[in-house]
Coordinates of C-alpha atoms in Angstrom, one line a residue:
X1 CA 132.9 72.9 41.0
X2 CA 134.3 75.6 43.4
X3 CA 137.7 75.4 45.0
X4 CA 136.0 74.8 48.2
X5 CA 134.1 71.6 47.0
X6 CA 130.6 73.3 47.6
X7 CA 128.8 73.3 44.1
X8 CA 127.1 77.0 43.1
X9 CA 124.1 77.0 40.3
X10 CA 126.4 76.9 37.3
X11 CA 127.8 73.5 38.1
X12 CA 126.6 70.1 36.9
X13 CA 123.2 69.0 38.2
X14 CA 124.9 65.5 38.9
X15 CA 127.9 67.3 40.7
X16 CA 124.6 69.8 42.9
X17 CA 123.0 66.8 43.5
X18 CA 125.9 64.8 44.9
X19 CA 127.1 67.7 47.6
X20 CA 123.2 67.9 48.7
X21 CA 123.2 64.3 49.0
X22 CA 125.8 64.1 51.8
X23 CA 123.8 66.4 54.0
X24 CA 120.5 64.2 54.2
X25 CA 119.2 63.0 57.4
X26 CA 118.9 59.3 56.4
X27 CA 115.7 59.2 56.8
X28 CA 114.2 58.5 53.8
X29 CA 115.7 55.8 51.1
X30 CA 118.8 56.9 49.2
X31 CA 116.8 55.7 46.2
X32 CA 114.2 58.2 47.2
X33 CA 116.1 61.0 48.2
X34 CA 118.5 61.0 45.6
X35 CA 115.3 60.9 43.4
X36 CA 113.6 64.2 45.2
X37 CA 116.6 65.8 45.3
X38 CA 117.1 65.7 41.3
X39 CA 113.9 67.0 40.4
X40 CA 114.3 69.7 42.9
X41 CA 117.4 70.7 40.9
X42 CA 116.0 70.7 37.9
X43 CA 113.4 72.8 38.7
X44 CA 115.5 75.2 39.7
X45 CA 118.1 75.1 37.2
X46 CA 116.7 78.5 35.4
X47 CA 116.3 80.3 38.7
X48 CA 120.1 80.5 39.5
X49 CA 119.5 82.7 42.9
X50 CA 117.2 80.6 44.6
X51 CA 119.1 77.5 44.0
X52 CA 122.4 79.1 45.3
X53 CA 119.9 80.0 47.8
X54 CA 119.5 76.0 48.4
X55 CA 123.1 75.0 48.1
X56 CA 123.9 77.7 50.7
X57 CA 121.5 76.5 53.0
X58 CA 122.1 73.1 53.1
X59 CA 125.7 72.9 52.7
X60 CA 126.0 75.2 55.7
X61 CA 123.1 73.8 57.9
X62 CA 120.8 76.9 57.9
X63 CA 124.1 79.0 59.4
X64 CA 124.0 81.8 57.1
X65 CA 120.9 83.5 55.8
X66 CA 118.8 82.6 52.5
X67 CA 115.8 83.2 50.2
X68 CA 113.5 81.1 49.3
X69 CA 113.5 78.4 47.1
X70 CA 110.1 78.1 45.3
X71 CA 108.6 75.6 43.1
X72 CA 105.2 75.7 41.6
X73 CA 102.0 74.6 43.7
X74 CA 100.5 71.9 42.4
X75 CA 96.6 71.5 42.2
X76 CA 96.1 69.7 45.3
X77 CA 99.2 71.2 46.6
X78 CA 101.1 67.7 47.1
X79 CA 104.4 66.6 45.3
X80 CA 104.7 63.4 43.5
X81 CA 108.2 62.0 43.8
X82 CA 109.2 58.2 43.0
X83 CA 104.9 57.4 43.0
X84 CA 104.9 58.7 46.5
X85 CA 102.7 62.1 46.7
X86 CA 103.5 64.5 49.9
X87 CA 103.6 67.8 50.4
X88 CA 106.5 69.6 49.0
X89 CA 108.2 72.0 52.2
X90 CA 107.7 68.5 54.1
X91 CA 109.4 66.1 52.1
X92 CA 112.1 68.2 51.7
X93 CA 112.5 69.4 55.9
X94 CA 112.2 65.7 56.1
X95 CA 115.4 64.9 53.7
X96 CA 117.5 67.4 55.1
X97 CA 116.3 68.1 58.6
X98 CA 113.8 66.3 60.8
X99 CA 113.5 62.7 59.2
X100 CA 110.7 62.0 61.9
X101 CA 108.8 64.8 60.8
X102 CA 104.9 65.1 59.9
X103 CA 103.3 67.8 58.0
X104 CA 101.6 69.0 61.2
X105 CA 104.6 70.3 63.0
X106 CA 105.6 72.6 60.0
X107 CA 105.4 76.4 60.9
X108 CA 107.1 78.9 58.2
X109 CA 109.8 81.8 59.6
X110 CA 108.1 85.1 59.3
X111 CA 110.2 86.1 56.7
X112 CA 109.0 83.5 54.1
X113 CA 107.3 85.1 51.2
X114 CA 106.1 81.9 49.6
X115 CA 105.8 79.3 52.9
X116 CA 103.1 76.6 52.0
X117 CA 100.4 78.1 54.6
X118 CA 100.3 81.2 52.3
X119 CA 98.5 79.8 49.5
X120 CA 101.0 81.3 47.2
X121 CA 101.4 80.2 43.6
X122 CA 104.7 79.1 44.3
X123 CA 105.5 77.2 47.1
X124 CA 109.1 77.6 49.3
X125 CA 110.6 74.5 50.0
X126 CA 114.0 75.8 51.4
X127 CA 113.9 73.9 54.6
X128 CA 115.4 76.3 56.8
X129 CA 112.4 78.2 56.5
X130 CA 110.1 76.6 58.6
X131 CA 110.3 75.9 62.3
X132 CA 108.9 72.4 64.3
X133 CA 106.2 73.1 66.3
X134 CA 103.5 70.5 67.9
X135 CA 100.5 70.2 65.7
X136 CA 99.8 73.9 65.2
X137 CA 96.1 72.6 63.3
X138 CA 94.3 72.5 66.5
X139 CA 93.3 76.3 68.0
X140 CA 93.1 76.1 71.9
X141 CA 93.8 80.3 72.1
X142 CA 90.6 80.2 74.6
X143 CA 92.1 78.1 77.2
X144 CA 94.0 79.5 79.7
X145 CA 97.4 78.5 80.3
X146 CA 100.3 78.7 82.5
X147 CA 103.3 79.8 80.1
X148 CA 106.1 78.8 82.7
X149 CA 105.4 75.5 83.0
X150 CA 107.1 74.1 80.0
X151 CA 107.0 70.6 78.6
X152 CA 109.4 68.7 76.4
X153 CA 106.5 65.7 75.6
X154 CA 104.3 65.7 73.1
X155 CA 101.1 63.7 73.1
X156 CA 100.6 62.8 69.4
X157 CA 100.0 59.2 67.2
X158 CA 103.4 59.4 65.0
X159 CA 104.5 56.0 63.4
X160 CA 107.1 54.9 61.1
X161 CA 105.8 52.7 57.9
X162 CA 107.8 50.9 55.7
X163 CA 107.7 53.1 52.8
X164 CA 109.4 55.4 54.1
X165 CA 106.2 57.6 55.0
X166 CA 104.9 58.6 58.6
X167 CA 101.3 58.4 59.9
X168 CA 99.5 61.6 60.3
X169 CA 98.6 62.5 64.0
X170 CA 95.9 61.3 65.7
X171 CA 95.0 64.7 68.1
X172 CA 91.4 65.4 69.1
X173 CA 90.4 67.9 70.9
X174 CA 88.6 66.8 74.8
X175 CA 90.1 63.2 73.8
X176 CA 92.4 61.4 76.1
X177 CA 95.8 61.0 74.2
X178 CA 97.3 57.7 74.6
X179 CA 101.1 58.4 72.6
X180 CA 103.2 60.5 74.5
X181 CA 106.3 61.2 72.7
X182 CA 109.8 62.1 74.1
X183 CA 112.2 64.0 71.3
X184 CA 115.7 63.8 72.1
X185 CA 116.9 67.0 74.2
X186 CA 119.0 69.4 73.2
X187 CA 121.4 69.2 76.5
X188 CA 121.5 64.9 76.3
X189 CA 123.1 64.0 79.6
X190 CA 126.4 61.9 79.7
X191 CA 126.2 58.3 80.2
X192 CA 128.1 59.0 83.4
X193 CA 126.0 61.1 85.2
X194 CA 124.8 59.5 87.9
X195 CA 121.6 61.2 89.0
X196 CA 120.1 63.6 86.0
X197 CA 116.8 64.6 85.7
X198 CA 114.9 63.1 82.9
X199 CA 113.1 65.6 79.9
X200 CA 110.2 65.1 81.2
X201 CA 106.8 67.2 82.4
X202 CA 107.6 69.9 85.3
X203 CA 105.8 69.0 88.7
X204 CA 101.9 70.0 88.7
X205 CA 100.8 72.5 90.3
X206 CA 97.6 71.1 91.9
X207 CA 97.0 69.9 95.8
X208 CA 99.0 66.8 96.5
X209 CA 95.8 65.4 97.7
X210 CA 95.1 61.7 96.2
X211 CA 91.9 61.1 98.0
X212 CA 89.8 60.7 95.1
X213 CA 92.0 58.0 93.3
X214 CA 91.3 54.3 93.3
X215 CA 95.3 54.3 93.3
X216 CA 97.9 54.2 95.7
X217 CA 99.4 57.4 96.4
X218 CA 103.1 57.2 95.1
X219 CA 105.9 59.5 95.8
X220 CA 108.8 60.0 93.3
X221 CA 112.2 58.5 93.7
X222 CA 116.0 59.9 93.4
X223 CA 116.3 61.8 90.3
X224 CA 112.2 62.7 90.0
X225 CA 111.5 66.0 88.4
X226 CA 109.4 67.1 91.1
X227 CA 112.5 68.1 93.3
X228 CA 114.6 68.9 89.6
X229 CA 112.6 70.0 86.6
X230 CA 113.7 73.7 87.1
X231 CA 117.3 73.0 87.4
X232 CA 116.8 70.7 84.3
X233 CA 118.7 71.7 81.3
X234 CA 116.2 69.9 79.2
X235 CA 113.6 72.6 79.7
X236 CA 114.5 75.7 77.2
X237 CA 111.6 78.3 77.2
X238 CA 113.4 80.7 74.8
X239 CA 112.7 77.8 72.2
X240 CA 109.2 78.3 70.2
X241 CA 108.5 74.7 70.2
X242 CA 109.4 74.2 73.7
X243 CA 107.6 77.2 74.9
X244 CA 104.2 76.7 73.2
X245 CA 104.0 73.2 71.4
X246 CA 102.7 70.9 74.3
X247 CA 101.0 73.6 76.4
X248 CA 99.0 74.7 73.2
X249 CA 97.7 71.4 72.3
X250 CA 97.8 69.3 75.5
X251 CA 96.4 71.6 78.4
X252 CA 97.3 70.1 81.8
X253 CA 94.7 67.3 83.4
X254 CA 92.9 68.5 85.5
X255 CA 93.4 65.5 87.8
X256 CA 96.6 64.8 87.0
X257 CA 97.5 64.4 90.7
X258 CA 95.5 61.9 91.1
X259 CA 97.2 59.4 89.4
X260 CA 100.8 60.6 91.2
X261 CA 100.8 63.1 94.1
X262 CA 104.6 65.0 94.1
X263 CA 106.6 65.5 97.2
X264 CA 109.9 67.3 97.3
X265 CA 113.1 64.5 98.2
X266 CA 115.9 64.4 98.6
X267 CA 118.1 63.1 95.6
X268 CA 120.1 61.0 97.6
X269 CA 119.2 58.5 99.7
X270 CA 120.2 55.3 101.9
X271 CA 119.6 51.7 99.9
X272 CA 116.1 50.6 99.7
X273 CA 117.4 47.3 101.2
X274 CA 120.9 46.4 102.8
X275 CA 120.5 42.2 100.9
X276 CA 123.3 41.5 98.6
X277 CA 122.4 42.8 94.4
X278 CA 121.7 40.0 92.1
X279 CA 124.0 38.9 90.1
X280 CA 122.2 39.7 87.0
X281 CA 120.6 43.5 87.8
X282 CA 118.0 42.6 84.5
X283 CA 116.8 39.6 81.9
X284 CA 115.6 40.7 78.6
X285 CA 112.9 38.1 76.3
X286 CA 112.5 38.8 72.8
X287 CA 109.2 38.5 70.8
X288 CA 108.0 38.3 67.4
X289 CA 103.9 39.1 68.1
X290 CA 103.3 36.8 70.8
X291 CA 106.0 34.0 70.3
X292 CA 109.0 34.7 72.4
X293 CA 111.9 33.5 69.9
X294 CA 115.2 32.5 71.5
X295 CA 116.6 32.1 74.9
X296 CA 115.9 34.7 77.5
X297 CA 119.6 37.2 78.0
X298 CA 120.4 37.5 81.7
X299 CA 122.6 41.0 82.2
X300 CA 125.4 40.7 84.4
X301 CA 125.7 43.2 87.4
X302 CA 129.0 43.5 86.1
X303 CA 128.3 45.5 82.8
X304 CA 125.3 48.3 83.7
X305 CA 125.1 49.4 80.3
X306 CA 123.8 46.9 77.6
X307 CA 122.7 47.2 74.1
X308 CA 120.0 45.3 72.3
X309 CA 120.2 45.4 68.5
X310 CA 119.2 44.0 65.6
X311 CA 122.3 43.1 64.1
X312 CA 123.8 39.2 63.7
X313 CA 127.0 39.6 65.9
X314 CA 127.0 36.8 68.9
X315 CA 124.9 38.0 71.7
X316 CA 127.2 38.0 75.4
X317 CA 128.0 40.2 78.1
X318 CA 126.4 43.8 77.4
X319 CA 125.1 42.9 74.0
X320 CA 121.9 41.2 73.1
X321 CA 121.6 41.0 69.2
X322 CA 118.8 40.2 68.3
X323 CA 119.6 39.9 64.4
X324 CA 120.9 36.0 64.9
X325 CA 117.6 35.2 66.3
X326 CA 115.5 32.7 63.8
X327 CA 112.0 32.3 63.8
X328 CA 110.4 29.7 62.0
X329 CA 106.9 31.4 61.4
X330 CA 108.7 34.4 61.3
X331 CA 106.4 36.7 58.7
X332 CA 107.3 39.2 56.0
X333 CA 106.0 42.2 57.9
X334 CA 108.3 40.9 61.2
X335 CA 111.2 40.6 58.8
X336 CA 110.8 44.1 57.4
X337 CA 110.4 45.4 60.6
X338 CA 113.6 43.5 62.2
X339 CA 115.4 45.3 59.2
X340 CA 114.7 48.6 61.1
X341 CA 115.7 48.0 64.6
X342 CA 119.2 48.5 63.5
X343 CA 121.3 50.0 66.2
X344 CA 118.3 49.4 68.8
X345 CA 118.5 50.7 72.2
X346 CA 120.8 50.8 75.3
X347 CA 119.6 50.5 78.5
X348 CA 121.5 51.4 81.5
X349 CA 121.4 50.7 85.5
X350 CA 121.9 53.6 87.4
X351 CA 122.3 53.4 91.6
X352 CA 120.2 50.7 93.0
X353 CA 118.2 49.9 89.9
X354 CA 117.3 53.3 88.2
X355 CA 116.7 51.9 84.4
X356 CA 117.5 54.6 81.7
X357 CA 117.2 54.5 77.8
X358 CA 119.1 55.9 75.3
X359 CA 117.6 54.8 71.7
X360 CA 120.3 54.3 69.0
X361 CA 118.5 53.3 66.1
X362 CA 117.3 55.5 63.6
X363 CA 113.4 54.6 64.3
X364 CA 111.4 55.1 67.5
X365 CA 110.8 52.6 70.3
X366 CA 107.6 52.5 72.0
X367 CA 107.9 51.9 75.8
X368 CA 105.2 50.8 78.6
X369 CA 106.6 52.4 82.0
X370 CA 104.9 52.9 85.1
X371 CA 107.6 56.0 85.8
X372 CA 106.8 57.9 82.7
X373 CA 102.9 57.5 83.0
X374 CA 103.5 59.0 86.8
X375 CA 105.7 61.7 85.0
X376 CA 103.3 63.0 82.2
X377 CA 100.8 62.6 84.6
X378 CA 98.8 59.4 83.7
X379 CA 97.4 57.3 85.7
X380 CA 99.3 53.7 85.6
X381 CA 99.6 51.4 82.5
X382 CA 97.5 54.5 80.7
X383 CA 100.2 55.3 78.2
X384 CA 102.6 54.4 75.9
X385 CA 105.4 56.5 75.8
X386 CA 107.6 56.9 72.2
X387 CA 111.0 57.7 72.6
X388 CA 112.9 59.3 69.6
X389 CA 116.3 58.4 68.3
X390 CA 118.5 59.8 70.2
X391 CA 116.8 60.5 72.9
X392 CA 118.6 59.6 77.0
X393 CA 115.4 59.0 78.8
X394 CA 115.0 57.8 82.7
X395 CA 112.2 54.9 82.5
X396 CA 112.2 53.6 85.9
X397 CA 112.6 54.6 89.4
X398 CA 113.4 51.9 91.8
X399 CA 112.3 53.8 95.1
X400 CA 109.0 54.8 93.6
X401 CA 108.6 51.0 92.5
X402 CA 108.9 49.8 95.7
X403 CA 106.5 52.5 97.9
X404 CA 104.0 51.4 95.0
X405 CA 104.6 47.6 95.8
X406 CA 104.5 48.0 99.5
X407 CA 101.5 50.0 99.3
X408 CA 99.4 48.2 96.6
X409 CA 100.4 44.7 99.0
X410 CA 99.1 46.9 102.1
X411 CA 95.6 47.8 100.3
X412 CA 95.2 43.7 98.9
X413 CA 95.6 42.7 102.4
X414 CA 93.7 45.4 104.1
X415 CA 91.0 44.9 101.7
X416 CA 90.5 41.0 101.3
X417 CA 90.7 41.3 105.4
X418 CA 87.6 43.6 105.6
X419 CA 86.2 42.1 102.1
X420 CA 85.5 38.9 104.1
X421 CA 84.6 40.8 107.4
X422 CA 81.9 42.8 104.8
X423 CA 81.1 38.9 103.4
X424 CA 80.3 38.3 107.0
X425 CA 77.9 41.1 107.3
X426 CA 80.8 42.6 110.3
X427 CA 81.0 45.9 108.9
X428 CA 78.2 48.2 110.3
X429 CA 77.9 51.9 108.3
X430 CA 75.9 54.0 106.3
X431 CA 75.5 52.9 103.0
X432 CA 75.8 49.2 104.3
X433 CA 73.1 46.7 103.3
X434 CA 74.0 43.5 105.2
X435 CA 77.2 43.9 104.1
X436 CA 77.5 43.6 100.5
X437 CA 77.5 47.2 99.2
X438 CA 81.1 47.6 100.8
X439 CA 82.0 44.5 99.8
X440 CA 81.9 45.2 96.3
X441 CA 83.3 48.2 96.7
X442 CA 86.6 46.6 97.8
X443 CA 86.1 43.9 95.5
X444 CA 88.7 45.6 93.2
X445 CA 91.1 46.0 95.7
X446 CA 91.0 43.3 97.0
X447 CA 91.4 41.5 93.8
X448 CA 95.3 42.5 93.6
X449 CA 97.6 39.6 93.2
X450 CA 101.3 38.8 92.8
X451 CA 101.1 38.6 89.3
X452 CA 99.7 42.3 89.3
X453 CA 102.8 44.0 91.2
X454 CA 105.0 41.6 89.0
X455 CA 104.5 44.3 86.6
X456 CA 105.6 47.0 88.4
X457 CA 108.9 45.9 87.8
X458 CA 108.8 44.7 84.3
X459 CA 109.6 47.1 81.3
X460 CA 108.1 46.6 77.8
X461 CA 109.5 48.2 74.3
X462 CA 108.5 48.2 70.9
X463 CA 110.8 48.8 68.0
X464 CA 109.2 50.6 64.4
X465 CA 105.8 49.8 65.5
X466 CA 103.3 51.2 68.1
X467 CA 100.6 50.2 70.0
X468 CA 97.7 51.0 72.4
X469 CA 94.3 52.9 71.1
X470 CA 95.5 55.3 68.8
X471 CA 97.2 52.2 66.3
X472 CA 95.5 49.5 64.3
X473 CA 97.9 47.3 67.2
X474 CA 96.1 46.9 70.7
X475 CA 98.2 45.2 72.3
X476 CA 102.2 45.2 72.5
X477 CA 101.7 41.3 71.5
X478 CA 100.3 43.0 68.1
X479 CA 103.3 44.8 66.9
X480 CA 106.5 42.7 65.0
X481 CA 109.2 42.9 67.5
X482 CA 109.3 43.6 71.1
X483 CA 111.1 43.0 74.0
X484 CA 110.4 42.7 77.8
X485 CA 112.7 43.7 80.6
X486 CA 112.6 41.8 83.9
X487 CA 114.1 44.2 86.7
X488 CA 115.7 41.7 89.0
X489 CA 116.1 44.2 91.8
X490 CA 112.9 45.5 91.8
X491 CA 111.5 41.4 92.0
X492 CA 114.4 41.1 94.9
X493 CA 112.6 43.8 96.6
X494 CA 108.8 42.7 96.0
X495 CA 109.8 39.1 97.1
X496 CA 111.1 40.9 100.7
X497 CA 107.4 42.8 100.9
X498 CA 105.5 39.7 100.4
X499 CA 107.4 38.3 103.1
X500 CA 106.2 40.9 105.1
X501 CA 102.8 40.9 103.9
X502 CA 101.8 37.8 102.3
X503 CA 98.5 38.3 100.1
X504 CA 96.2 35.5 99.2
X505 CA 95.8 34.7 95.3
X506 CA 92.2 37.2 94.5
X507 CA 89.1 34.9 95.2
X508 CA 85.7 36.2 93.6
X509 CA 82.6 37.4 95.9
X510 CA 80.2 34.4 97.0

């Protein structure tokens, strides 16, 4: 080996394989990777160039230029490594770049000669010569878009199994994607800043108008990106996949404002209410499918950061491990998946009760948050939003919370009022047959209870494992492990509106 501990091609294959090793990703087994990696030598034992070519690359992260390092192209143009087949330029980005990767998100540098899409003989597998892009299968060149308004979410099925494999996307054209994914940004913010703008979609441009909703209108709390997105380091236009990904292959609702009308605020503001904080600011239940297992943690005031992992260290304070937790009719599948939550998640309390979420394990966590749907432009409760390792992400805006809990309790009272008065056959108009036409058309809003704007200020997250139309999982009750997030603040503040305006349990229509 060289004096400067980087193998070349006339070294060992043991000693090449070693100094490769140490520059995987982790996200593959070391069993695995240790296993593509050696056959990759091999192959390229007789073609001295392009595995200097490799060793240069890797050892130096892509910093300094190389050629392509080509292996033949099998018949059906996958690889077969340790009885796992996959295609070759992806298995190996994966191993030494983007462990999350799927094949879809693989576009070759224009100065690959042999890059998969070319249908060459040989195929290059040097992993710096490809580029992540969002799902460049699907051609959408006959929309038109508007190139300045740069997203850094995706909207694509993308799951982790247990072999060490990812699910392809799930991405149809004219079908209403239910995954939105957050990669981690390039600019992360500091755990101490106070007020950052999450990487998340820039305002839409469309009338604020909500008139057509059967939603509340909501505005956006401190730190929404409708006052911040272009100020936000997060958004990088200059970067392929930043510039072209998401606006390519998930054009821009055309009702988006529907759901979330956008008004300009200031970041700063006065406390929502001047009682006392709780003394724990959130309580966290773990579950195993639809069996909450152990006692539920309470988070102290006192510690605004706290971290919920999967390893067996006694929970207390700002750590809830969830590793020490037993289960009974705990399953293999739950116990594989609990293998995988490893350094879990950290959740922070910003201001009055702004939750962010930083993800520390090596696999994604799926979260349900009214904040994001608003944010990608959802209506409520219509996504479910997967956050990458790594990734500091804002997932709930107190202020925002509490407009939609004093307005949803406004419309339940307004509505049950003239529900009954529509009951009564009070409510003259066209349209109005003795009453019951408008009757059933507030029958829905009417039909709002406490339990319903409970969940505005709950959080729900999935660790490994997805959920929602686009999985085998329905349900967040379906997947292995999960955990829900009671945002004591945010109840504080409900429990002061339904002082103000009590609303009656829903009754059905006589």
């Amino acid at each position: 080996m060289s004096i400067t501990n980087t193998p070349t091609s006339n070294d060992a294959c043991l000693s090449i394989v070693h100094s490769l090793m140490c520059h995987r990703q982790g996200g593959e087994s070391e069993t695995f990777a240790k296993r593509a990696i050696e056959s990759l030598v091999k192959k390229l034992k007789e073609k001295k160039d392009e595995l200097d070519s490799l060793i240069t690359a890797i050892t130096t992260n892509g910093a300094h230029p190389s050629k392509c390092v080509t292996i033949q192209r099998t018949l059906d143009g996958r690889l077969q490594v340790a009885g796992r087949k996959g295609f070759p330029h992806v298995i190996y980005a994966r191993l030494w770049r983007w462990p999350d990767l799927h094949k879809n998100e693989l576009k070759h540098v224009k100065y690959c000669q042999f890059a998969f899409d070319l249908k060459c003989d040989s195929v290059c597998v040097n992993p710096y010569h490809y580029e992540r892009v969002v799902s460049p299968g699907i051609d959408l060149s006959g929309l038109s878009l508007n190139n300045s308004a740069t997203s850094s979410t995706m909207v694509v099925k993308d799951e982790y199994d247990f072999d060490g494999q990812q699910s392809l996307p799930s991405i149809e054209a004219g079908h209403s994607l239910q995954t939105i994914q957050h990669p981690p940004s390039s600019s992360r913010p500091p755990l101490s800043e106070s007020f950052a703008p999450p990487a998340l979609l820039p305002p839409p441009e469309a009338s604020t108008s909500a008139s057509a909703s059967s939603f509340p209108a909501i505005n956006p709390g401190s730190g929404s990106a409708s006052s911040n997105w272009s100020r936000n380091n997060n958004f990088t236009p200059t970067i392929p996949h930043h510039t072209n990904g998401h606006l390519q292959h998930h054009p821009p609702m055309p009702h988006a404002t529907h759901y979330w009308p956008v008004h300009n605020e200031l970041a700063f503001q006065p406390p929502i209410s001047n009682h006392p904080a709780p003394d724990y600011w959130c309580s966290i239940a773990y579950f195993e499918m639809d069996v909450q297992v152990g006692e539920t943690f309470k988070v102290p005031s006192s510690c605004p950061i706290v971290t919920v992992d999967g390893y067996v260290d006694p929970s207390g304070g700002d750590r809830f491990c969830l590793g020490q937790l037993s289960n009974v009719h705990r399953t293999e599948a739950i116990e594989r998946a609990r293998l995988h939550i490893g350094k879990g998640v950290q959740l922070e309390c910003k201001g009055e009760g702004d939750v962010w979420v930083r993800c520390l394990s090596d696999h994604a966590v799926f979260v349900q948050s009214y904040y994001l749907d608003r944010e990608a432009g959802r209506a409520p409760g219509d996504a479910v939003h997967k956050i990458y390792p790594s990734a500091y992400i804002k997932v709930f805006d107190l202020r925002q919370c509490h407009r939609q809990m004093q307005q949803q309790a406004a419309t339940a009272q307004a509505a049950a009022a003239a529900q009954a008065a529509a009951v009564a056959g009070n409510i003259p108009g066209p349209g109005s047959v003795g009453g019951i036409a408008p009757a059933i058309s507030l029958s829905a809003a009417a039909g709002i209870g406490v339990d319903d704007l409970r969940r505005l200020c709950i959080l729900r997250m999935s660790f490994v494992k997805g959920w929602g139309p686009d999985y085998p999982r329905q349900s967040i009750k379906e997947t292995p492990c999960w955990i829900e997030i009671h945002l004591h603040r945010a109840l504080q503040l409900l429990d002061e509106v339904l002082h103000t305006m009590p609303i009656a349990d829903p009754q059905p229509l006589d």
